[in-house]
Amino acid sequence: MDDVTSQTTGCHASVHFHHRGHVLARYSSRHGHLARRLFQLYAGLALYGASSALLVRSGLGLEPWNVLHQGLSERTGLSMGVVLTIVGAAVLLLWIPLRQRPGLGTISNVLVIGAAMDATLAVVPDAHAMAVRVPLMTAGIVLNGAATGLYIAARFGPGPRDGLMTGLHQHTGVSVRLVRTAIEITVVVTGFLLGGTVGVGTLLYAVTIGPLAQVFLRFFAVPSASDGSQVVATGQPRRAILRP
C-alpha cells in the first residue's frame, strides 16, 4: 500500500513539476518575444532618424515628409528633428476626429525619430564631393528600408502620418493609394516652396522604398509568441511604409 501511495505521490509531483516547467517556459518565451519586439521598435525608429539624416547630408533629395520638415526648419530656424517632432504631434492630433487609436509605436515615433535625426546631423557633416554624396544617398535609402522593416515588424502601431492616411481612407472611401499620393504631393510641393530639397534622391526613394521595405519586413519578421511561426506583411508594402 505504501509503495502504491509513494508511486502515486511521485506521479503527481512529476506532473506538477512538468506543468510548472511548461508554464515557466511559456512565460520566458513571451517575455523574450516582447523584448525582441521592443528592441526592433526602438532600433527601427533610431535607424530611421539616422538614415533620414544621411539623406539630408547628401543634398540629393529627401523623403516627401522630410522635404516639408526641412522647408519648415529653414523658415523657423528650428532643427529638422524638432520640426519633425512638432509636425508629428500635430498630425497625431488629427487622429482624434478620425477616431484612430495610437499605439506605443505611434507615440514613440513622434519622440524618437526626431531626436535620432538631430543626433546624427550633429556628427555627420555636409557632403560636397559627389563621390561622397551618392554613397550617403544610397546608404540613407537602404537603411531607411531596413528601419521600416524593423519598426513595422515589431507591430506596435503605425506612425502618425500612416494613421492619418488610413483614417482619411476609412472616412472618405477614397483608395489608400490616392489618399497617400495626394498627401505626399501636397507635402512635397509645400516643402519645396519653403526651401526643402527635392532631387534624384526623392525620386529614387519613391520607387525603391516599397520593395526594400518588403524585403526587410520578411527578414525582421517576429515569430509569434504562441507557436513560433513568423508574422510577415503580405499586403502592399507601400501601404505600410513608416513615415517620420
Short mmCIF file of C-alpha atoms in Angstrom, two decimals, residues 55-190:
data_model
loop_
_atom_site.label_atom_id
_atom_site.label_comp_id
_atom_site.label_asym_id
_atom_site.label_seq_id
_atom_site.Cartn_x
_atom_site.Cartn_y
_atom_site.Cartn_z
CA LEU A 55 19.78 61.83 -46.97
CA VAL A 56 19.85 65.38 -45.65
CA ARG A 57 23.65 65.45 -45.72
CA SER A 58 23.76 64.01 -49.24
CA GLY A 59 21.87 67.05 -50.52
CA LEU A 60 20.40 64.99 -53.36
CA GLY A 61 16.78 64.92 -52.24
CA LEU A 62 14.70 63.85 -49.26
CA GLU A 63 11.70 61.68 -48.50
CA PRO A 64 8.40 63.53 -49.12
CA TRP A 65 7.64 64.42 -45.50
CA ASN A 66 11.22 65.45 -44.79
CA VAL A 67 11.09 67.88 -47.70
CA LEU A 68 8.36 69.62 -45.68
CA HIS A 69 10.30 69.30 -42.42
CA GLN A 70 13.41 70.79 -43.98
CA GLY A 71 11.44 73.65 -45.50
CA LEU A 72 9.84 74.46 -42.16
CA SER A 73 13.24 74.19 -40.49
CA GLU A 74 14.65 76.73 -42.94
CA ARG A 75 11.81 79.14 -42.24
CA THR A 76 11.64 78.78 -38.45
CA GLY A 77 15.26 78.27 -37.51
CA LEU A 78 14.36 75.14 -35.56
CA SER A 79 16.30 71.94 -36.13
CA MET A 80 14.81 69.38 -38.50
CA GLY A 81 14.39 66.91 -35.66
CA VAL A 82 12.41 69.40 -33.59
CA VAL A 83 10.24 70.31 -36.58
CA LEU A 84 9.68 66.61 -37.30
CA THR A 85 8.55 66.07 -33.71
CA ILE A 86 6.21 69.07 -33.74
CA VAL A 87 4.65 68.10 -37.07
CA GLY A 88 4.28 64.51 -35.87
CA ALA A 89 2.46 65.66 -32.74
CA ALA A 90 0.22 67.95 -34.81
CA VAL A 91 -0.65 65.12 -37.21
CA LEU A 92 -1.39 62.89 -34.22
CA LEU A 93 -3.99 65.41 -33.05
CA LEU A 94 -5.78 64.91 -36.37
CA TRP A 95 -6.33 61.30 -35.32
CA ILE A 96 -8.94 62.46 -32.79
CA PRO A 97 -11.71 63.38 -35.27
CA LEU A 98 -10.69 60.41 -37.42
CA ARG A 99 -11.12 58.12 -34.37
CA GLN A 100 -7.75 56.47 -34.83
CA ARG A 101 -6.11 54.84 -31.81
CA PRO A 102 -2.37 55.33 -31.32
CA GLY A 103 -0.13 52.54 -30.10
CA LEU A 104 3.21 52.54 -28.33
CA GLY A 105 4.92 52.70 -31.71
CA THR A 106 2.90 55.77 -32.68
CA ILE A 107 3.90 57.78 -29.61
CA SER A 108 7.50 56.54 -29.78
CA ASN A 109 7.62 57.54 -33.44
CA VAL A 110 6.92 61.16 -32.52
CA LEU A 111 9.53 61.21 -29.75
CA VAL A 112 12.43 59.10 -31.06
CA ILE A 113 12.91 59.75 -34.78
CA GLY A 114 13.45 63.50 -34.50
CA ALA A 115 15.96 63.07 -31.68
CA ALA A 116 17.86 60.42 -33.65
CA MET A 117 17.91 62.65 -36.72
CA ASP A 118 19.31 65.66 -34.84
CA ALA A 119 21.92 63.49 -33.11
CA THR A 120 23.11 62.14 -36.47
CA LEU A 121 23.12 65.57 -38.12
CA ALA A 122 25.31 66.80 -35.27
CA VAL A 123 28.08 64.30 -36.09
CA VAL A 124 27.78 63.87 -39.87
CA PRO A 125 28.93 66.94 -41.85
CA ASP A 126 27.54 68.16 -45.16
CA ALA A 127 28.99 66.35 -48.17
CA HIS A 128 30.29 68.39 -51.11
CA ALA A 129 32.03 65.87 -53.37
CA MET A 130 29.68 63.76 -55.50
CA ALA A 131 31.83 60.71 -54.62
CA VAL A 132 30.58 61.14 -51.04
CA ARG A 133 27.07 62.43 -51.69
CA VAL A 134 25.96 59.46 -53.81
CA PRO A 135 27.03 56.81 -51.23
CA LEU A 136 25.34 58.85 -48.48
CA MET A 137 22.12 58.95 -50.50
CA THR A 138 22.30 55.21 -51.26
CA ALA A 139 23.03 54.30 -47.64
CA GLY A 140 20.22 56.55 -46.45
CA ILE A 141 17.64 54.90 -48.70
CA VAL A 142 18.72 51.32 -47.95
CA LEU A 143 18.96 51.90 -44.20
CA ASN A 144 15.60 53.63 -44.29
CA GLY A 145 14.14 50.47 -45.81
CA ALA A 146 15.76 48.39 -43.06
CA ALA A 147 14.39 50.75 -40.41
CA THR A 148 10.92 50.43 -41.92
CA GLY A 149 11.12 46.64 -41.75
CA LEU A 150 12.32 46.71 -38.14
CA TYR A 151 9.64 49.09 -37.00
CA ILE A 152 6.63 47.65 -38.79
CA ALA A 153 7.54 44.02 -38.00
CA ALA A 154 7.50 44.93 -34.28
CA ARG A 155 3.72 45.55 -34.60
CA PHE A 156 3.32 48.36 -32.06
CA GLY A 157 1.10 50.58 -34.18
CA PRO A 158 1.55 52.82 -37.24
CA GLY A 159 3.38 56.11 -37.44
CA PRO A 160 1.23 59.25 -37.08
CA ARG A 161 1.30 60.04 -40.81
CA ASP A 162 0.31 56.50 -41.76
CA GLY A 163 -2.59 56.71 -39.31
CA LEU A 164 -3.68 59.95 -40.97
CA MET A 165 -3.58 58.23 -44.35
CA THR A 166 -5.61 55.20 -43.26
CA GLY A 167 -8.03 57.35 -41.25
CA LEU A 168 -8.81 59.55 -44.26
CA HIS A 169 -9.25 56.42 -46.36
CA GLN A 170 -11.78 54.98 -43.91
CA HIS A 171 -13.75 58.21 -43.58
CA THR A 172 -13.80 59.26 -47.24
CA GLY A 173 -13.87 55.93 -49.02
CA VAL A 174 -11.08 57.13 -51.30
CA SER A 175 -8.43 54.48 -52.01
CA VAL A 176 -5.31 54.37 -49.84
CA ARG A 177 -3.16 54.83 -52.92
CA LEU A 178 -4.97 58.02 -53.92
CA VAL A 179 -5.01 59.42 -50.38
CA ARG A 180 -1.31 58.74 -50.00
CA THR A 181 -0.49 60.28 -53.35
CA ALA A 182 -2.50 63.42 -52.58
CA ILE A 183 -0.90 63.84 -49.16
CA GLU A 184 2.64 63.31 -50.41
CA ILE A 185 2.27 65.62 -53.39
CA THR A 186 0.94 68.27 -51.02
CA VAL A 187 3.80 67.95 -48.53
CA VAL A 188 6.48 67.79 -51.25
CA VAL A 189 5.21 70.88 -53.07
CA THR A 190 4.73 72.80 -49.83
#
